[in-house]
DNA sequence: GCTTTTTTAGCAAACGATTGTGTATTTTTC
DNA sequence: GAAAAATACACAATCGTTTGCTAAAAAAGC
């Protein structure tokens, strides 16, 4: 095997009897360089297969062209969000360092530090830590732009966030079901400590009231966004059906929807005939599930794009040393969901 | 807002009237430091919320504690592979820079350069570029450890790779179907330019021959691993069924399996009654599809773990400057698949 | 109490780039 | 042909670390 080929500006400069600065300037296309030397240098760069050392560059310029992304589980809908993020960031020559916390809130803090050690230029954070405020301030002080997503931050720091309009999502579901003639609607929710769960639940109640439909607290199940919880909630709902009857159920996460389906099958109930079902994030890209499930669909890719754009903007402001907060307006962007109507609810009663 | 808090070894050293090196040594726990100064320094570090600058450290140590991961599509089974990778790398304090090429081979080269600019310590590469050898050599010369996965590299460089044992996968399918009494088996394959597709196809023929079953070339469809291709292939198979009859079909990717199912539905054919079906990567974690589909399942998470371990090893050797190739044994690891038998094929004919 | 040994801490040179300033050299201007 | 202006390049400081070597201080030995 040939010897290791690692060239630096110095290597090239020495070979050509030029100064490092001159070579640097042709690499970056800055400064005044004569056509002759430029050509000479270019040739040498090519010959040595010179690739600039971004580490050294970062040290000097204080920019790493890298952003961190922390998610609870990349094998979830986050994967598509990240695709959106990656698409817009990559076009600006940023790369992303991805961290999967496996839904363990206590890991977030640790990874945040790791990312800061690497001096990321910005961070996208889907936190599940209800106490994230305890450590996030430290990094705000270090002046790193953060955009939250999925869950709303509890921190009192002024932060950007982009999320689904969960209130609206629930309203769409309730309105749709009401239109189909349903009056008694059950909801299967996540933990209220997560803002997404809270909003979906609150949105449900608000929408029910708006439609002048009865809100039976026994029909509001709050669990944990997972399959087991969705299954368990549905079982309980079905067991109490005599005292607390309902004709439709709204499951507020993908896994919970699956759990609910599982429970219904075990009870030998069919949708939409026995009970109408509306799910969440239930994509079924290839239409394999029959009858098809009505579901709230998040504009996942777009969430990613908006996230990235917002962060880019923040990082831009940061570079300009916008000291005055007057200029840095933080905002929470809420993206509208879509209700994909399938067979599971598309029957008037 | 308070002022920006960015401290360096210098900041701390000056405040304590110590040298930078001393502070550095207590941060790293290296060298001889008296208990008194150590304590003093620790306190100051804490007070300033000092976080070491990995960029500067990297420049000096030539290690970034970062590895690159290039995949064609993270919203695929790769997400789980990455989870495995992340789990083992994170435990060694490495982070991963993730790149999604959107299945565009021409982007791989570009991103590779970007990653090298960032001086990643190693690379995991799931290439779809049939001409990856044209640029991979350059980076091998720069001495960065690479482990391939998903597809086998075409480069002649000695490379590590970890992949599914695709030959075995096809054998398992054929043996299973043979056991169920099938003789005429069709296969829906990807492009032979991708080694995964080639191996699954070749494995199929070999297994058929071993079982002394007829290999009808008209029953071997080669397309592109996507839904449309799977659908199209299945339609063609069904249309030619009179001349080239078959009782079972083996689709060699998740999307192709979906496409095949779609086609069968349109032809009003049911599995396993009309045709037995075996898929690939068809996970259906929550058992939503009925009847359940028999499928080859890759040990996805494990692939990730093995990948990461192999890379760690490579990087370790690299640090030790193992010049002699004698010590650096490159290898291709083939992980065994699992055949999850579902209803779609579980019927003797 | 004076060497000798052992600890502890500081000096300074890297790592590979960027960039403001200084200075030959060339070009323009009159 | 001399002064002014412009051009092309070099010098050197700097970013925040690590680390080998050295000097000072403390401990130990006599």
Tab-separated table of N, CA and C in Angstrom, chain A residues 1-7 48-59 62 64-66 72-75 78-80 82-83 86 90 93-100 102 110-111 113-119 138-144 157-158 227 254-255 258 261-262 265 282 286-290 301 318 323 325, chain B residues 1-7 48-59 62 64-66 72-75 78-80 82-83 86 90 93-100 102 110-111 113-114 116-119 138-144 157-158 227 254-255 258 261-262 265 282 286-290 301 318 323 325:
chain	number	residue	atom	x	y	z
A	1	UNK	N	0.849	-1.210	0.000
A	1	UNK	CA	0.000	0.000	0.000
A	1	UNK	C	0.881	1.256	0.000
A	2	UNK	N	0.491	2.244	-0.742
A	2	UNK	CA	1.249	3.483	-0.782
A	2	UNK	C	1.237	4.120	0.603
A	3	UNK	N	2.065	5.118	0.729
A	3	UNK	CA	2.084	5.745	2.040
A	3	UNK	C	0.879	6.667	2.206
A	4	UNK	N	0.637	6.968	3.450
A	4	UNK	CA	-0.518	7.795	3.798
A	4	UNK	C	-0.396	9.184	3.189
A	5	UNK	N	-1.476	9.631	2.640
A	5	UNK	CA	-1.472	10.893	1.926
A	5	UNK	C	-2.295	11.936	2.652
A	6	UNK	N	-1.607	12.713	3.476
A	6	UNK	CA	-2.313	13.772	4.185
A	6	UNK	C	-1.562	15.059	4.005
A	7	UNK	N	-2.118	15.922	3.198
A	7	UNK	CA	-1.407	17.154	2.899
A	7	UNK	C	-2.075	18.331	3.593
A	48	UNK	N	-1.800	16.791	-4.873
A	48	UNK	CA	-1.735	16.233	-3.520
A	48	UNK	C	-3.097	15.807	-3.006
A	49	UNK	N	-4.111	15.998	-3.813
A	49	UNK	CA	-5.477	15.694	-3.365
A	49	UNK	C	-5.748	16.363	-2.029
A	50	UNK	N	-5.404	17.641	-2.002
A	50	UNK	CA	-5.571	18.400	-0.770
A	50	UNK	C	-7.045	18.543	-0.407
A	51	UNK	N	-7.352	18.263	0.832
A	51	UNK	CA	-8.699	18.516	1.351
A	51	UNK	C	-8.538	19.345	2.615
A	52	UNK	N	-9.126	20.531	2.636
A	52	UNK	CA	-8.939	21.410	3.795
A	52	UNK	C	-9.346	20.732	5.091
A	53	UNK	N	-8.692	21.094	6.146
A	53	UNK	CA	-8.977	20.550	7.463
A	53	UNK	C	-9.978	21.455	8.161
A	54	UNK	N	-11.221	20.997	8.178
A	54	UNK	CA	-12.289	21.810	8.744
A	54	UNK	C	-12.105	21.991	10.245
A	55	UNK	N	-11.403	21.072	10.858
A	55	UNK	CA	-11.158	21.179	12.295
A	55	UNK	C	-10.327	22.428	12.568
A	56	UNK	N	-9.236	22.532	11.852
A	56	UNK	CA	-8.373	23.698	12.033
A	56	UNK	C	-9.137	24.977	11.677
A	57	UNK	N	-9.845	24.888	10.604
A	57	UNK	CA	-10.609	26.047	10.155
A	57	UNK	C	-11.623	26.464	11.223
A	58	UNK	N	-12.276	25.468	11.798
A	58	UNK	CA	-13.291	25.749	12.813
A	58	UNK	C	-12.679	26.452	14.016
A	59	UNK	N	-11.515	25.999	14.369
A	59	UNK	CA	-10.863	26.569	15.539
A	59	UNK	C	-10.675	28.067	15.340
A	62	UNK	N	-14.434	29.711	14.421
A	62	UNK	CA	-15.500	29.548	15.407
A	62	UNK	C	-16.816	29.063	14.799
A	64	UNK	N	-18.392	25.411	13.043
A	64	UNK	CA	-18.064	24.034	12.693
A	64	UNK	C	-18.871	23.515	11.509
A	65	UNK	N	-19.835	24.294	11.086
A	65	UNK	CA	-20.714	23.844	10.001
A	65	UNK	C	-21.373	22.509	10.353
A	66	UNK	N	-21.703	22.387	11.593
A	66	UNK	CA	-22.308	21.154	12.084
A	66	UNK	C	-23.424	21.503	13.049
A	72	UNK	N	-35.671	11.195	20.479
A	72	UNK	CA	-35.881	10.066	21.379
A	72	UNK	C	-35.785	8.710	20.674
A	73	UNK	N	-36.028	8.691	19.373
A	73	UNK	CA	-36.026	7.401	18.670
A	73	UNK	C	-36.023	7.623	17.168
A	74	UNK	N	-34.918	7.340	16.535
A	74	UNK	CA	-34.881	7.651	15.106
A	74	UNK	C	-35.668	6.658	14.278
A	75	UNK	N	-35.944	5.484	14.854
A	75	UNK	CA	-36.733	4.526	14.077
A	75	UNK	C	-38.216	4.810	14.284
A	78	UNK	N	-39.529	10.363	13.383
A	78	UNK	CA	-38.408	11.297	13.367
A	78	UNK	C	-37.497	11.096	12.161
A	79	UNK	N	-37.414	9.869	11.699
A	79	UNK	CA	-36.550	9.586	10.564
A	79	UNK	C	-36.908	10.502	9.393
A	80	UNK	N	-38.180	10.655	9.157
A	80	UNK	CA	-38.591	11.491	8.032
A	80	UNK	C	-38.369	12.978	8.328
A	82	UNK	N	-35.980	14.096	10.042
A	82	UNK	CA	-34.547	14.277	9.833
A	82	UNK	C	-34.211	14.363	8.342
A	83	UNK	N	-34.917	13.612	7.545
A	83	UNK	CA	-34.679	13.710	6.100
A	83	UNK	C	-34.923	15.136	5.622
A	86	UNK	N	-32.106	17.323	6.963
A	86	UNK	CA	-30.881	17.040	6.233
A	86	UNK	C	-30.910	17.678	4.845
A	90	UNK	N	-28.021	20.248	4.348
A	90	UNK	CA	-26.958	19.786	3.453
A	90	UNK	C	-26.769	20.771	2.301
A	93	UNK	N	-24.324	23.181	3.140
A	93	UNK	CA	-23.040	22.605	3.524
A	93	UNK	C	-22.895	22.343	5.025
A	94	UNK	N	-24.009	22.252	5.713
A	94	UNK	CA	-23.943	21.846	7.109
A	94	UNK	C	-24.082	20.328	7.186
A	95	UNK	N	-23.477	19.735	8.200
A	95	UNK	CA	-23.769	18.328	8.448
A	95	UNK	C	-24.451	18.207	9.789
A	96	UNK	N	-25.080	17.069	10.002
A	96	UNK	CA	-25.758	16.896	11.270
A	96	UNK	C	-25.177	15.727	12.060
A	97	UNK	N	-24.987	15.994	13.339
A	97	UNK	CA	-24.597	14.938	14.260
A	97	UNK	C	-25.878	14.456	14.911
A	98	UNK	N	-26.146	13.175	14.717
A	98	UNK	CA	-27.415	12.640	15.184
A	98	UNK	C	-27.247	11.896	16.498
A	99	UNK	N	-28.162	12.150	17.412
A	99	UNK	CA	-28.136	11.452	18.693
A	99	UNK	C	-29.510	10.859	18.985
A	100	UNK	N	-29.513	9.594	19.333
A	100	UNK	CA	-30.750	8.898	19.671
A	100	UNK	C	-30.716	8.611	21.161
A	102	UNK	N	-32.990	7.045	22.923
A	102	UNK	CA	-33.800	5.899	23.326
A	102	UNK	C	-34.847	6.268	24.364
A	110	UNK	N	-26.441	14.659	29.023
A	110	UNK	CA	-25.109	14.151	28.730
A	110	UNK	C	-24.734	14.362	27.262
A	111	UNK	N	-25.659	14.032	26.381
A	111	UNK	CA	-25.370	14.186	24.955
A	111	UNK	C	-25.250	15.646	24.572
A	113	UNK	N	-23.960	17.896	26.292
A	113	UNK	CA	-22.596	18.304	26.609
A	113	UNK	C	-21.625	17.816	25.545
A	114	UNK	N	-21.811	16.570	25.139
A	114	UNK	CA	-20.956	15.999	24.109
A	114	UNK	C	-21.013	16.851	22.845
A	115	UNK	N	-22.217	17.243	22.497
A	115	UNK	CA	-22.389	18.061	21.295
A	115	UNK	C	-21.741	19.424	21.482
A	116	UNK	N	-21.851	19.954	22.651
A	116	UNK	CA	-21.243	21.262	22.875
A	116	UNK	C	-19.723	21.169	22.853
A	117	UNK	N	-19.221	20.068	23.347
A	117	UNK	CA	-17.775	19.877	23.251
A	117	UNK	C	-17.336	19.955	21.793
A	118	UNK	N	-18.187	19.434	20.935
A	118	UNK	CA	-17.841	19.461	19.514
A	118	UNK	C	-18.187	20.799	18.897
A	119	UNK	N	-18.635	21.693	19.707
A	119	UNK	CA	-18.940	23.067	19.285
A	119	UNK	C	-19.864	23.134	18.069
A	138	UNK	N	-27.878	26.638	30.778
A	138	UNK	CA	-26.420	26.673	30.684
A	138	UNK	C	-25.974	26.863	29.228
A	139	UNK	N	-26.656	26.168	28.344
A	139	UNK	CA	-26.230	26.231	26.946
A	139	UNK	C	-26.765	27.447	26.227
A	140	UNK	N	-27.884	27.941	26.714
A	140	UNK	CA	-28.360	29.210	26.159
A	140	UNK	C	-27.327	30.290	26.483
A	141	UNK	N	-26.776	30.218	27.668
A	141	UNK	CA	-25.757	31.193	28.077
A	141	UNK	C	-24.532	31.087	27.183
A	142	UNK	N	-24.274	29.895	26.715
A	142	UNK	CA	-23.134	29.718	25.835
A	142	UNK	C	-23.485	30.154	24.416
A	143	UNK	N	-24.695	30.607	24.315
A	143	UNK	CA	-25.101	31.263	23.068
A	143	UNK	C	-25.243	30.319	21.881
A	144	UNK	N	-25.702	29.102	22.144
A	144	UNK	CA	-25.935	28.247	20.988
A	144	UNK	C	-27.419	28.209	20.641
A	157	UNK	N	-36.511	30.102	29.186
A	157	UNK	CA	-35.708	30.820	28.202
A	157	UNK	C	-36.548	31.045	26.954
A	158	UNK	N	-36.255	32.102	26.305
A	158	UNK	CA	-36.954	32.320	25.045
A	158	UNK	C	-36.387	31.370	24.005
A	227	UNK	N	-47.590	1.119	22.588
A	227	UNK	CA	-48.568	0.111	22.202
A	227	UNK	C	-49.327	-0.442	23.401
A	254	UNK	N	-49.113	6.703	16.919
A	254	UNK	CA	-49.090	5.545	16.040
A	254	UNK	C	-49.189	4.253	16.827
A	255	UNK	N	-48.330	4.155	17.826
A	255	UNK	CA	-48.293	2.910	18.583
A	255	UNK	C	-49.596	2.665	19.323
A	258	UNK	N	-52.112	1.241	17.072
A	258	UNK	CA	-51.909	-0.195	16.878
A	258	UNK	C	-52.450	-0.964	18.076
A	261	UNK	N	-56.176	-1.154	17.943
A	261	UNK	CA	-56.622	-2.117	16.936
A	261	UNK	C	-56.527	-3.534	17.496
A	262	UNK	N	-55.406	-3.789	18.153
A	262	UNK	CA	-55.189	-5.109	18.728
A	262	UNK	C	-56.308	-5.450	19.711
A	265	UNK	N	-59.584	-6.191	17.996
A	265	UNK	CA	-59.600	-7.515	17.382
A	265	UNK	C	-59.875	-8.576	18.434
A	282	UNK	N	-50.641	7.395	11.564
A	282	UNK	CA	-50.810	6.057	10.997
A	282	UNK	C	-50.721	6.160	9.482
A	286	UNK	N	-48.322	2.102	1.840
A	286	UNK	CA	-48.679	1.283	0.692
A	286	UNK	C	-50.082	0.696	0.765
A	287	UNK	N	-50.869	1.222	1.689
A	287	UNK	CA	-52.257	0.774	1.768
A	287	UNK	C	-52.421	-0.704	2.039
A	288	UNK	N	-51.622	-1.226	2.962
A	288	UNK	CA	-51.682	-2.663	3.218
A	288	UNK	C	-52.781	-3.035	4.208
A	289	UNK	N	-53.122	-2.092	5.075
A	289	UNK	CA	-54.101	-2.392	6.107
A	289	UNK	C	-55.514	-2.207	5.552
A	290	UNK	N	-56.332	-3.192	5.782
A	290	UNK	CA	-57.721	-3.092	5.333
A	290	UNK	C	-58.646	-3.498	6.450
A	301	UNK	N	-42.014	15.665	6.726
A	301	UNK	CA	-40.870	16.187	6.008
A	301	UNK	C	-40.818	17.706	6.136
A	318	UNK	N	-26.876	34.861	14.953
A	318	UNK	CA	-25.855	34.632	15.944
A	318	UNK	C	-24.493	35.114	15.464
A	323	UNK	N	-26.617	41.451	19.481
A	323	UNK	CA	-26.674	41.465	20.941
A	323	UNK	C	-28.084	41.800	21.412
A	325	UNK	N	-31.694	41.820	21.967
A	325	UNK	CA	-32.743	40.828	21.807
A	325	UNK	C	-33.872	41.333	20.935
B	1	UNK	N	-30.446	39.471	29.264
B	1	UNK	CA	-29.721	38.197	29.244
B	1	UNK	C	-28.277	38.415	29.703
B	2	UNK	N	-27.782	37.473	30.469
B	2	UNK	CA	-26.403	37.603	30.917
B	2	UNK	C	-25.472	37.563	29.720
B	3	UNK	N	-24.231	37.838	30.013
B	3	UNK	CA	-23.321	37.820	28.880
B	3	UNK	C	-22.945	36.386	28.514
B	4	UNK	N	-22.444	36.258	27.333
B	4	UNK	CA	-22.093	34.948	26.819
B	4	UNK	C	-20.987	34.321	27.653
B	5	UNK	N	-21.178	33.065	27.964
B	5	UNK	CA	-20.260	32.371	28.852
B	5	UNK	C	-19.466	31.317	28.096
B	6	UNK	N	-18.304	31.707	27.653
B	6	UNK	CA	-17.445	30.752	26.969
B	6	UNK	C	-16.069	30.795	27.570
B	7	UNK	N	-15.761	29.783	28.337
B	7	UNK	CA	-14.477	29.793	29.015
B	7	UNK	C	-13.530	28.797	28.379
B	48	UNK	N	-17.071	28.223	36.210
B	48	UNK	CA	-17.159	28.784	34.855
B	48	UNK	C	-17.934	27.893	33.903
B	49	UNK	N	-18.394	26.772	34.414
B	49	UNK	CA	-19.079	25.791	33.572
B	49	UNK	C	-18.245	25.494	32.333
B	50	UNK	N	-16.983	25.224	32.611
B	50	UNK	CA	-16.048	24.951	31.523
B	50	UNK	C	-16.399	23.662	30.794
B	51	UNK	N	-16.429	23.742	29.492
B	51	UNK	CA	-16.597	22.547	28.671
B	51	UNK	C	-15.465	22.524	27.660
B	52	UNK	N	-14.647	21.487	27.680
B	52	UNK	CA	-13.486	21.458	26.784
B	52	UNK	C	-13.884	21.624	25.326
B	53	UNK	N	-13.012	22.218	24.582
B	53	UNK	CA	-13.241	22.434	23.161
B	53	UNK	C	-12.648	21.258	22.383
B	54	UNK	N	-13.542	20.388	21.964
B	54	UNK	CA	-13.102	19.176	21.266
B	54	UNK	C	-12.455	19.515	19.924
B	55	UNK	N	-12.822	20.651	19.382
B	55	UNK	CA	-12.237	21.061	18.109
B	55	UNK	C	-10.733	21.272	18.275
B	56	UNK	N	-10.403	22.051	19.284
B	56	UNK	CA	-8.983	22.316	19.533
B	56	UNK	C	-8.266	21.023	19.883
B	57	UNK	N	-8.922	20.246	20.708
B	57	UNK	CA	-8.326	18.974	21.101
B	57	UNK	C	-8.075	18.098	19.879
B	58	UNK	N	-9.062	18.060	18.997
B	58	UNK	CA	-8.934	17.226	17.800
B	58	UNK	C	-7.747	17.657	16.959
B	59	UNK	N	-7.586	18.951	16.874
B	59	UNK	CA	-6.503	19.472	16.044
B	59	UNK	C	-5.176	18.916	16.545
B	62	UNK	N	-5.478	14.717	16.652
B	62	UNK	CA	-5.753	14.027	15.398
B	62	UNK	C	-6.864	12.985	15.527
B	64	UNK	N	-11.166	12.955	16.150
B	64	UNK	CA	-12.349	13.805	16.333
B	64	UNK	C	-13.436	13.126	17.140
B	65	UNK	N	-13.247	11.856	17.415
B	65	UNK	CA	-14.278	11.100	18.133
B	65	UNK	C	-15.620	11.183	17.396
B	66	UNK	N	-15.517	11.148	16.098
B	66	UNK	CA	-16.701	11.263	15.264
B	66	UNK	C	-16.576	10.298	14.096
B	72	UNK	N	-28.433	5.376	1.996
B	72	UNK	CA	-29.263	5.860	0.896
B	72	UNK	C	-30.606	6.431	1.365
B	73	UNK	N	-31.065	6.014	2.536
B	73	UNK	CA	-32.389	6.467	2.977
B	73	UNK	C	-32.610	6.112	4.438
B	74	UNK	N	-32.583	7.114	5.287
B	74	UNK	CA	-32.680	6.749	6.703
B	74	UNK	C	-34.093	6.364	7.107
B	75	UNK	N	-35.072	6.725	6.301
B	75	UNK	CA	-36.437	6.335	6.637
B	75	UNK	C	-36.705	4.930	6.105
B	78	UNK	N	-32.593	1.162	7.548
B	78	UNK	CA	-31.333	1.728	8.015
B	78	UNK	C	-31.474	2.420	9.362
B	79	UNK	N	-32.655	2.954	9.622
B	79	UNK	CA	-32.862	3.646	10.890
B	79	UNK	C	-32.512	2.728	12.060
B	80	UNK	N	-32.943	1.490	11.968
B	80	UNK	CA	-32.676	0.563	13.066
B	80	UNK	C	-31.209	0.155	13.100
B	82	UNK	N	-28.829	2.050	12.309
B	82	UNK	CA	-28.161	3.193	12.922
B	82	UNK	C	-28.348	3.199	14.435
B	83	UNK	N	-29.512	2.780	14.876
B	83	UNK	CA	-29.714	2.694	16.326
B	83	UNK	C	-28.685	1.765	16.956
B	86	UNK	N	-25.306	3.495	16.806
B	86	UNK	CA	-25.275	4.582	17.782
B	86	UNK	C	-25.086	4.035	19.188
B	90	UNK	N	-21.832	5.328	20.895
B	90	UNK	CA	-22.062	6.316	21.946
B	90	UNK	C	-21.441	5.853	23.260
B	93	UNK	N	-18.136	7.066	23.553
B	93	UNK	CA	-18.037	8.521	23.421
B	93	UNK	C	-17.799	9.014	21.992
B	94	UNK	N	-18.132	8.183	21.033
B	94	UNK	CA	-18.081	8.659	19.658
B	94	UNK	C	-19.440	9.232	19.276
B	95	UNK	N	-19.465	10.195	18.390
B	95	UNK	CA	-20.745	10.614	17.831
B	95	UNK	C	-20.752	10.310	16.348
B	96	UNK	N	-21.951	10.300	15.781
B	96	UNK	CA	-22.024	9.993	14.370
B	96	UNK	C	-22.596	11.155	13.574
B	97	UNK	N	-21.945	11.427	12.463
B	97	UNK	CA	-22.468	12.400	11.515
B	97	UNK	C	-23.226	11.607	10.468
B	98	UNK	N	-24.498	11.907	10.355
B	98	UNK	CA	-25.344	11.115	9.483
B	98	UNK	C	-25.572	11.813	8.152
B	99	UNK	N	-25.470	11.055	7.082
B	99	UNK	CA	-25.725	11.611	5.762
B	99	UNK	C	-26.711	10.721	5.017
B	100	UNK	N	-27.724	11.329	4.471
B	100	UNK	CA	-28.739	10.610	3.707
B	100	UNK	C	-28.579	11.023	2.246
B	102	UNK	N	-30.357	10.004	-0.288
B	102	UNK	CA	-31.570	9.879	-1.085
B	102	UNK	C	-31.380	8.977	-2.294
B	110	UNK	N	-19.442	13.412	-3.017
B	110	UNK	CA	-19.446	14.770	-2.467
B	110	UNK	C	-19.505	14.765	-0.944
B	111	UNK	N	-20.395	13.937	-0.398
B	111	UNK	CA	-20.536	13.893	1.050
B	111	UNK	C	-19.304	13.287	1.695
B	113	UNK	N	-16.362	13.710	0.788
B	113	UNK	CA	-15.374	14.774	0.933
B	113	UNK	C	-15.694	15.665	2.120
B	114	UNK	N	-16.973	15.984	2.246
B	114	UNK	CA	-17.416	16.816	3.360
B	114	UNK	C	-17.038	16.171	4.682
B	116	UNK	N	-14.697	14.007	5.160
B	116	UNK	CA	-13.254	13.996	5.339
B	116	UNK	C	-12.743	15.374	5.747
B	117	UNK	N	-13.374	16.396	5.250
B	117	UNK	CA	-13.004	17.743	5.703
B	117	UNK	C	-13.164	17.843	7.211
B	118	UNK	N	-14.174	17.179	7.702
B	118	UNK	CA	-14.406	17.218	9.148
B	118	UNK	C	-13.529	16.212	9.870
B	119	UNK	N	-12.708	15.527	9.128
B	119	UNK	CA	-11.734	14.584	9.682
B	119	UNK	C	-12.382	13.539	10.596
B	138	UNK	N	-9.023	7.113	-3.011
B	138	UNK	CA	-8.438	8.359	-2.520
B	138	UNK	C	-8.492	8.413	-0.991
B	139	UNK	N	-9.610	7.988	-0.446
B	139	UNK	CA	-9.768	8.097	0.998
B	139	UNK	C	-9.107	6.944	1.747
B	140	UNK	N	-8.979	5.815	1.062
B	140	UNK	CA	-8.207	4.748	1.680
B	140	UNK	C	-6.757	5.214	1.833
B	141	UNK	N	-6.279	5.936	0.852
B	141	UNK	CA	-4.907	6.464	0.916
B	141	UNK	C	-4.762	7.432	2.077
B	142	UNK	N	-5.836	8.122	2.377
B	142	UNK	CA	-5.777	9.058	3.496
B	142	UNK	C	-5.927	8.308	4.807
B	143	UNK	N	-6.020	7.001	4.662
B	143	UNK	CA	-5.961	6.147	5.835
B	143	UNK	C	-7.169	6.247	6.753
B	144	UNK	N	-8.345	6.454	6.186
B	144	UNK	CA	-9.494	6.430	7.074
B	144	UNK	C	-10.208	5.081	6.985
B	157	UNK	N	-9.786	-2.292	-3.257
B	157	UNK	CA	-9.112	-2.068	-1.985
B	157	UNK	C	-9.589	-3.127	-0.999
B	158	UNK	N	-8.720	-3.450	-0.110
B	158	UNK	CA	-9.147	-4.377	0.928
B	158	UNK	C	-10.031	-3.621	1.911
B	227	UNK	N	-41.383	-0.349	-4.838
B	227	UNK	CA	-42.753	-0.837	-4.902
B	227	UNK	C	-43.213	-1.061	-6.334
B	254	UNK	N	-38.610	-5.142	1.090
B	254	UNK	CA	-39.851	-4.747	1.733
B	254	UNK	C	-40.815	-4.121	0.734
B	255	UNK	N	-40.293	-3.156	0.009
B	255	UNK	CA	-41.169	-2.438	-0.918
B	255	UNK	C	-41.696	-3.355	-2.019
B	258	UNK	N	-44.531	-5.338	-0.790
B	258	UNK	CA	-45.765	-4.546	-0.799
B	258	UNK	C	-46.339	-4.482	-2.214
B	261	UNK	N	-47.982	-7.714	-3.077
B	261	UNK	CA	-49.275	-7.848	-2.403
B	261	UNK	C	-50.335	-7.044	-3.159
B	262	UNK	N	-49.956	-5.847	-3.518
B	262	UNK	CA	-50.883	-4.962	-4.238
B	262	UNK	C	-51.359	-5.634	-5.539
B	265	UNK	N	-53.738	-8.490	-4.882
B	265	UNK	CA	-55.075	-8.010	-4.536
B	265	UNK	C	-55.842	-7.616	-5.783
B	282	UNK	N	-40.028	-7.686	5.877
B	282	UNK	CA	-41.413	-7.333	6.134
B	282	UNK	C	-41.691	-7.551	7.620
B	286	UNK	N	-46.377	-4.962	14.834
B	286	UNK	CA	-47.549	-5.099	15.687
B	286	UNK	C	-48.601	-6.054	15.130
B	287	UNK	N	-48.208	-6.829	14.153
B	287	UNK	CA	-49.109	-7.841	13.629
B	287	UNK	C	-50.405	-7.285	13.068
B	288	UNK	N	-50.311	-6.209	12.330
B	288	UNK	CA	-51.527	-5.573	11.824
B	288	UNK	C	-52.017	-6.199	10.533
B	289	UNK	N	-51.074	-6.778	9.786
B	289	UNK	CA	-51.457	-7.332	8.493
B	289	UNK	C	-51.990	-8.745	8.661
B	290	UNK	N	-53.118	-9.005	8.068
B	290	UNK	CA	-53.685	-10.359	8.123
B	290	UNK	C	-54.134	-10.802	6.756
B	301	UNK	N	-30.694	-4.539	14.119
B	301	UNK	CA	-29.981	-3.871	15.191
B	301	UNK	C	-28.591	-4.480	15.353
B	318	UNK	N	-5.688	1.629	13.665
B	318	UNK	CA	-5.219	2.790	12.947
B	318	UNK	C	-4.384	3.691	13.841
B	323	UNK	N	1.412	-0.383	10.516
B	323	UNK	CA	1.789	-0.180	9.114
B	323	UNK	C	1.643	-1.472	8.333
B	325	UNK	N	0.383	-4.588	6.850
B	325	UNK	CA	-0.944	-5.091	6.561
B	325	UNK	C	-1.166	-6.458	7.196
